[in-house]
Amino acid sequence: MSVYIVCLGIRFVKPSLSGYAGVVEGSEVCHAEWVQSWMLEAPQVKLPHTALTAFEVAWTTRDLSLLPSGMPRWLFLRWLEGQGVLFHGSPHDGLSELRPLLKEYNQPDEFSNRTGVYAASDGLWAMMYALRGPAATGMMDMGLRLRVGQDWSPMRYFMSLATDTPVGSNGRDLLGTGTVYVLSRDGFEPSAPYQHPGLGEVHEMHCVSPQRVRPLMAVAVTPQDFPLLVRVHDAARVRALAAVHPWGFPWLGT
C-alpha cells in the first residue's frame, strides 16, 4: 500500500509504515511561493523510540539485520545523516573500495565536473544513484537547498529516468536494487553554495574526494525503500534543450 500526497500539483509516494506506533503517514508538505512545482520534499515521519534505538544498535554493530522489519531503508539513512557521515549510491554491491572515476560529467558548474569519488551528505539523494535500474539509459536528479532570505530551505529533490523503451509515465518501473555506501567525511571537500541562473542561490549537498575511499558500511536498498516520485523523460529532447539552456534544469517546458 502507498500513501499519495498532493500539493501544488506534485504527487509523491510514501511507502506505508503501518505497524509502527507514532509514525505520521500523511502530513501535507507546505511549499512557499518560491518553490518550483517539480521540487519534492521528503515525507515527514515521526519514528518511535524503539526504531531509533534499533538504528543506533545497527550502526554501532554494522549489522543491518538489527533494523526493524519492514522499515524503509531511507529512514535509517536519514538517521545516519545525524552521525556525520556521507553516502555514495551505486547499483553495484560488494564494493570494498570506491575509486575516482575518469569521465565527462558535462555539468554547468565547475565543482560537479571534478574527477574523484562523489558522495552526498543526504541519504535520499544517494539512493537515486543506487536505485537507477539497468533499463534506464539516462537520469536527471537533484538534491539541494535554496536560499530563502538569510536561511536555507529544507532539502528539495527531483529524479527522472530515461529509457530506449517507452514505459509510460511511471519512472519507478525503471528502478532496480542497489547499495548506499556509508563513508567517513575524511578527505572529502564539500561543495560551496553558488548562484544558479534558474533557481537563485543554491547549495548542492555533495562532496568530492580525489582519493580512493573505503566504506564504513553498505546499506542494500530496493525501490520499496524510496519514498519520492520518479519521473520519465525523453533523453534526446532534454539534451537538445540543455544545449540551448544549460541552466534550465529540469527542462520540463516545451
mmCIF file of C-alpha atoms in Angstrom, residues 17-253:
data_model
loop_
_atom_site.group_PDB
_atom_site.id
_atom_site.type_symbol
_atom_site.label_atom_id
_atom_site.label_comp_id
_atom_site.label_asym_id
_atom_site.label_seq_id
_atom_site.Cartn_x
_atom_site.Cartn_y
_atom_site.Cartn_z
ATOM 1 C CA LEU A 17 4.730 2.310 7.527
ATOM 2 C CA SER A 18 1.729 0.713 9.196
ATOM 3 C CA GLY A 19 2.561 -1.219 12.291
ATOM 4 C CA TYR A 20 4.878 1.433 13.738
ATOM 5 C CA ALA A 21 3.259 3.401 16.534
ATOM 6 C CA GLY A 22 3.903 7.097 16.289
ATOM 7 C CA VAL A 23 4.586 7.142 12.548
ATOM 8 C CA VAL A 24 2.942 10.008 10.688
ATOM 9 C CA GLU A 25 1.756 8.691 7.305
ATOM 10 C CA GLY A 26 0.184 11.680 5.662
ATOM 11 C CA SER A 27 1.083 15.193 6.738
ATOM 12 C CA GLU A 28 0.838 17.694 3.894
ATOM 13 C CA VAL A 29 4.068 19.362 2.854
ATOM 14 C CA CYS A 30 3.661 23.138 2.614
ATOM 15 C CA HIS A 31 5.546 24.877 -0.188
ATOM 16 C CA ALA A 32 6.347 28.565 -0.174
ATOM 17 C CA GLU A 33 5.710 30.579 -3.300
ATOM 18 C CA TRP A 34 9.375 30.423 -4.354
ATOM 19 C CA VAL A 35 9.398 26.606 -4.570
ATOM 20 C CA GLN A 36 9.117 25.231 -8.095
ATOM 21 C CA SER A 37 6.221 22.811 -8.556
ATOM 22 C CA TRP A 38 8.526 19.975 -9.613
ATOM 23 C CA MET A 39 10.587 20.099 -6.420
ATOM 24 C CA LEU A 40 9.899 17.320 -3.937
ATOM 25 C CA GLU A 41 10.310 17.254 -0.198
ATOM 26 C CA ALA A 42 10.831 14.156 1.936
ATOM 27 C CA PRO A 43 7.803 12.901 3.871
ATOM 28 C CA GLN A 44 7.625 13.988 7.487
ATOM 29 C CA VAL A 45 7.893 10.872 9.642
ATOM 30 C CA LYS A 46 7.986 10.623 13.408
ATOM 31 C CA LEU A 47 9.618 7.362 14.467
ATOM 32 C CA PRO A 48 9.022 5.528 17.732
ATOM 33 C CA HIS A 49 11.834 5.358 20.263
ATOM 34 C CA THR A 50 12.258 1.633 19.616
ATOM 35 C CA ALA A 51 13.127 2.305 15.971
ATOM 36 C CA LEU A 52 15.695 4.967 16.895
ATOM 37 C CA THR A 53 17.297 2.574 19.368
ATOM 38 C CA ALA A 54 17.429 -0.135 16.691
ATOM 39 C CA PHE A 55 19.074 2.317 14.273
ATOM 40 C CA GLU A 56 21.774 3.107 16.805
ATOM 41 C CA VAL A 57 22.498 -0.547 17.525
ATOM 42 C CA ALA A 58 22.557 -1.451 13.812
ATOM 43 C CA TRP A 59 25.014 1.384 13.135
ATOM 44 C CA THR A 60 27.248 0.579 16.081
ATOM 45 C CA THR A 61 27.448 -3.103 15.156
ATOM 46 C CA ARG A 62 27.274 -2.523 11.365
ATOM 47 C CA ASP A 63 24.530 -5.156 11.318
ATOM 48 C CA LEU A 64 21.534 -4.356 9.090
ATOM 49 C CA SER A 65 19.659 -7.411 10.341
ATOM 50 C CA LEU A 66 19.000 -5.470 13.558
ATOM 51 C CA LEU A 67 16.887 -2.859 11.746
ATOM 52 C CA PRO A 68 13.119 -3.038 12.366
ATOM 53 C CA SER A 69 11.439 -5.448 9.960
ATOM 54 C CA GLY A 70 9.669 -3.682 7.095
ATOM 55 C CA MET A 71 11.141 -0.265 7.899
ATOM 56 C CA PRO A 72 12.032 1.605 4.659
ATOM 57 C CA ARG A 73 15.794 1.997 4.498
ATOM 58 C CA TRP A 74 15.603 5.706 3.647
ATOM 59 C CA LEU A 75 14.579 6.343 7.242
ATOM 60 C CA PHE A 76 17.741 4.637 8.510
ATOM 61 C CA LEU A 77 19.838 6.690 6.071
ATOM 62 C CA ARG A 78 18.090 9.858 7.248
ATOM 63 C CA TRP A 79 19.023 8.966 10.833
ATOM 64 C CA LEU A 80 22.617 8.299 9.756
ATOM 65 C CA GLU A 81 22.861 11.857 8.427
ATOM 66 C CA GLY A 82 22.999 12.929 12.058
ATOM 67 C CA GLN A 83 26.079 10.757 12.611
ATOM 68 C CA GLY A 84 28.261 12.997 10.445
ATOM 69 C CA VAL A 85 28.773 10.572 7.567
ATOM 70 C CA LEU A 86 28.452 10.754 3.778
ATOM 71 C CA PHE A 87 26.674 8.487 1.279
ATOM 72 C CA HIS A 88 27.602 7.090 -2.127
ATOM 73 C CA GLY A 89 24.891 5.305 -4.104
ATOM 74 C CA SER A 90 25.711 2.558 -6.601
ATOM 75 C CA PRO A 91 23.801 -0.216 -8.387
ATOM 76 C CA HIS A 92 26.799 -2.450 -7.605
ATOM 77 C CA ASP A 93 27.009 -4.302 -4.309
ATOM 78 C CA GLY A 94 30.028 -5.772 -2.591
ATOM 79 C CA LEU A 95 32.375 -2.834 -3.243
ATOM 80 C CA SER A 96 35.206 -2.746 -0.700
ATOM 81 C CA GLU A 97 36.756 0.401 -2.172
ATOM 82 C CA LEU A 98 35.459 3.357 -4.169
ATOM 83 C CA ARG A 99 37.831 4.820 -6.755
ATOM 84 C CA PRO A 100 37.875 8.191 -8.544
ATOM 85 C CA LEU A 101 36.142 7.892 -11.898
ATOM 86 C CA LEU A 102 37.518 9.454 -15.062
ATOM 87 C CA LYS A 103 34.504 10.604 -17.068
ATOM 88 C CA GLU A 104 32.907 13.669 -18.583
ATOM 89 C CA TYR A 105 30.078 14.814 -16.323
ATOM 90 C CA ASN A 106 29.081 17.757 -18.543
ATOM 91 C CA GLN A 107 27.708 19.758 -15.626
ATOM 92 C CA PRO A 108 27.336 23.543 -15.863
ATOM 93 C CA ASP A 109 29.056 24.161 -12.511
ATOM 94 C CA GLU A 110 32.795 23.579 -12.095
ATOM 95 C CA PHE A 111 32.643 21.596 -8.844
ATOM 96 C CA SER A 112 30.439 18.847 -10.327
ATOM 97 C CA ASN A 113 32.957 18.167 -13.115
ATOM 98 C CA ARG A 114 35.885 17.189 -10.916
ATOM 99 C CA THR A 115 37.481 13.765 -11.099
ATOM 100 C CA GLY A 116 37.003 11.980 -7.810
ATOM 101 C CA VAL A 117 34.727 9.924 -5.599
ATOM 102 C CA TYR A 118 31.440 11.776 -5.122
ATOM 103 C CA ALA A 119 29.300 11.475 -2.023
ATOM 104 C CA ALA A 120 26.237 13.216 -0.646
ATOM 105 C CA SER A 121 25.501 14.355 2.877
ATOM 106 C CA ASP A 122 21.862 13.449 2.150
ATOM 107 C CA GLY A 123 20.839 9.793 2.052
ATOM 108 C CA LEU A 124 17.830 10.207 -0.244
ATOM 109 C CA TRP A 125 19.914 11.825 -2.956
ATOM 110 C CA ALA A 126 22.463 8.989 -2.775
ATOM 111 C CA MET A 127 19.626 6.468 -3.081
ATOM 112 C CA MET A 128 18.771 7.822 -6.534
ATOM 113 C CA TYR A 129 22.134 6.616 -7.841
ATOM 114 C CA ALA A 130 21.808 3.277 -6.092
ATOM 115 C CA LEU A 131 18.327 2.588 -7.474
ATOM 116 C CA ARG A 132 18.885 3.534 -11.118
ATOM 117 C CA GLY A 133 17.946 0.263 -12.836
ATOM 118 C CA PRO A 134 19.695 -1.395 -15.806
ATOM 119 C CA ALA A 135 16.915 -0.398 -18.235
ATOM 120 C CA ALA A 136 17.453 3.319 -17.535
ATOM 121 C CA THR A 137 19.612 4.972 -20.210
ATOM 122 C CA GLY A 138 19.748 8.351 -18.520
ATOM 123 C CA MET A 139 18.985 10.103 -15.257
ATOM 124 C CA MET A 140 18.304 13.658 -14.074
ATOM 125 C CA ASP A 141 18.497 14.225 -10.348
ATOM 126 C CA MET A 142 18.714 16.950 -7.748
ATOM 127 C CA GLY A 143 19.333 17.238 -4.029
ATOM 128 C CA LEU A 144 19.809 20.786 -2.781
ATOM 129 C CA ARG A 145 18.719 23.624 -0.555
ATOM 130 C CA LEU A 146 17.622 27.035 -1.801
ATOM 131 C CA ARG A 147 18.477 30.353 -0.230
ATOM 132 C CA VAL A 148 15.414 31.922 1.395
ATOM 133 C CA GLY A 149 16.325 35.289 2.875
ATOM 134 C CA GLN A 150 19.039 34.616 5.452
ATOM 135 C CA ASP A 151 18.220 30.915 5.734
ATOM 136 C CA TRP A 152 18.247 27.764 3.631
ATOM 137 C CA SER A 153 15.174 25.794 2.623
ATOM 138 C CA PRO A 154 14.624 22.163 3.581
ATOM 139 C CA MET A 155 16.089 19.678 1.106
ATOM 140 C CA ARG A 156 14.429 19.705 -2.323
ATOM 141 C CA TYR A 157 14.611 16.712 -4.652
ATOM 142 C CA PHE A 158 13.989 15.700 -8.239
ATOM 143 C CA MET A 159 14.505 12.393 -10.058
ATOM 144 C CA SER A 160 13.710 11.421 -13.631
ATOM 145 C CA LEU A 161 14.840 8.429 -15.693
ATOM 146 C CA ALA A 162 15.054 7.859 -19.436
ATOM 147 C CA THR A 163 14.884 4.644 -21.437
ATOM 148 C CA ASP A 164 15.016 3.478 -25.028
ATOM 149 C CA THR A 165 11.803 1.517 -24.499
ATOM 150 C CA PRO A 166 8.650 3.504 -23.615
ATOM 151 C CA VAL A 167 7.398 2.720 -20.098
ATOM 152 C CA GLY A 168 4.627 5.265 -19.727
ATOM 153 C CA SER A 169 4.847 7.925 -17.047
ATOM 154 C CA ASN A 170 5.852 5.818 -14.037
ATOM 155 C CA GLY A 171 9.593 6.053 -13.609
ATOM 156 C CA ARG A 172 9.504 3.626 -10.710
ATOM 157 C CA ASP A 173 9.279 0.869 -13.326
ATOM 158 C CA LEU A 174 12.883 1.723 -14.203
ATOM 159 C CA LEU A 175 14.246 1.396 -10.680
ATOM 160 C CA GLY A 176 16.389 -1.531 -9.575
ATOM 161 C CA THR A 177 18.159 -2.693 -6.448
ATOM 162 C CA GLY A 178 21.388 -1.138 -5.271
ATOM 163 C CA THR A 179 23.612 -0.192 -2.369
ATOM 164 C CA VAL A 180 24.241 3.013 -0.467
ATOM 165 C CA TYR A 181 27.787 3.043 0.889
ATOM 166 C CA VAL A 182 28.284 4.951 4.121
ATOM 167 C CA LEU A 183 31.566 6.901 4.156
ATOM 168 C CA SER A 184 33.681 8.923 6.541
ATOM 169 C CA ARG A 185 33.933 12.639 5.741
ATOM 170 C CA ASP A 186 37.744 12.470 5.945
ATOM 171 C CA GLY A 187 39.365 13.634 2.716
ATOM 172 C CA PHE A 188 36.132 14.992 1.197
ATOM 173 C CA GLU A 189 35.657 18.587 0.136
ATOM 174 C CA PRO A 190 32.069 19.882 0.307
ATOM 175 C CA SER A 191 30.631 21.970 -2.484
ATOM 176 C CA ALA A 192 30.079 25.635 -1.738
ATOM 177 C CA PRO A 193 26.807 27.481 -2.382
ATOM 178 C CA TYR A 194 26.635 29.109 -5.793
ATOM 179 C CA GLN A 195 24.322 31.248 -7.884
ATOM 180 C CA HIS A 196 22.143 29.172 -10.204
ATOM 181 C CA PRO A 197 20.729 31.362 -13.006
ATOM 182 C CA GLY A 198 17.457 29.450 -12.972
ATOM 183 C CA LEU A 199 16.961 28.799 -9.250
ATOM 184 C CA GLY A 200 18.867 31.526 -7.441
ATOM 185 C CA GLU A 201 21.440 30.747 -4.756
ATOM 186 C CA VAL A 202 21.612 27.014 -4.134
ATOM 187 C CA HIS A 203 23.647 24.606 -2.038
ATOM 188 C CA GLU A 204 24.054 21.129 -3.503
ATOM 189 C CA MET A 205 24.669 18.651 -0.716
ATOM 190 C CA HIS A 206 27.559 16.773 -2.252
ATOM 191 C CA CYS A 207 31.282 16.389 -1.661
ATOM 192 C CA VAL A 208 34.216 15.000 -3.627
ATOM 193 C CA SER A 209 37.434 13.210 -2.705
ATOM 194 C CA PRO A 210 40.365 12.785 -5.110
ATOM 195 C CA GLN A 211 41.452 9.669 -3.251
ATOM 196 C CA ARG A 212 40.190 6.118 -3.004
ATOM 197 C CA VAL A 213 37.672 5.588 -0.206
ATOM 198 C CA ARG A 214 36.818 2.505 1.839
ATOM 199 C CA PRO A 215 33.182 2.331 3.019
ATOM 200 C CA LEU A 216 32.260 2.126 6.680
ATOM 201 C CA MET A 217 29.028 0.279 5.923
ATOM 202 C CA ALA A 218 26.975 -0.913 2.949
ATOM 203 C CA VAL A 219 23.187 -0.498 3.047
ATOM 204 C CA ALA A 220 21.262 -2.536 0.475
ATOM 205 C CA VAL A 221 18.201 -0.697 -0.877
ATOM 206 C CA THR A 222 15.225 -1.562 -3.076
ATOM 207 C CA PRO A 223 12.625 0.547 -4.914
ATOM 208 C CA GLN A 224 10.234 -0.010 -1.992
ATOM 209 C CA ASP A 225 12.669 1.901 0.224
ATOM 210 C CA PHE A 226 12.430 5.090 -1.870
ATOM 211 C CA PRO A 227 9.596 7.499 -0.944
ATOM 212 C CA LEU A 228 9.607 10.009 -3.827
ATOM 213 C CA LEU A 229 8.019 10.308 -7.240
ATOM 214 C CA VAL A 230 10.231 9.212 -10.151
ATOM 215 C CA ARG A 231 9.509 10.865 -13.491
ATOM 216 C CA VAL A 232 10.251 9.681 -17.020
ATOM 217 C CA HIS A 233 11.836 11.926 -19.657
ATOM 218 C CA ASP A 234 12.911 11.848 -23.302
ATOM 219 C CA ALA A 235 16.712 11.907 -23.150
ATOM 220 C CA ALA A 236 17.182 13.262 -26.682
ATOM 221 C CA ARG A 237 14.748 16.116 -26.025
ATOM 222 C CA VAL A 238 16.441 17.040 -22.762
ATOM 223 C CA ARG A 239 19.893 17.015 -24.386
ATOM 224 C CA ALA A 240 18.628 19.366 -27.086
ATOM 225 C CA LEU A 241 17.071 21.736 -24.549
ATOM 226 C CA ALA A 242 20.150 21.624 -22.304
ATOM 227 C CA ALA A 243 22.386 22.570 -25.239
ATOM 228 C CA VAL A 244 20.379 25.770 -25.648
ATOM 229 C CA HIS A 245 19.628 26.452 -21.976
ATOM 230 C CA PRO A 246 22.292 24.698 -19.841
ATOM 231 C CA TRP A 247 20.852 26.167 -16.614
ATOM 232 C CA GLY A 248 17.238 25.245 -17.445
ATOM 233 C CA PHE A 249 17.083 22.137 -15.246
ATOM 234 C CA PRO A 250 14.896 20.055 -15.364
ATOM 235 C CA TRP A 251 13.780 21.212 -18.822
ATOM 236 C CA LEU A 252 10.118 20.338 -18.311
ATOM 237 C CA GLY A 253 8.795 23.115 -20.536
#
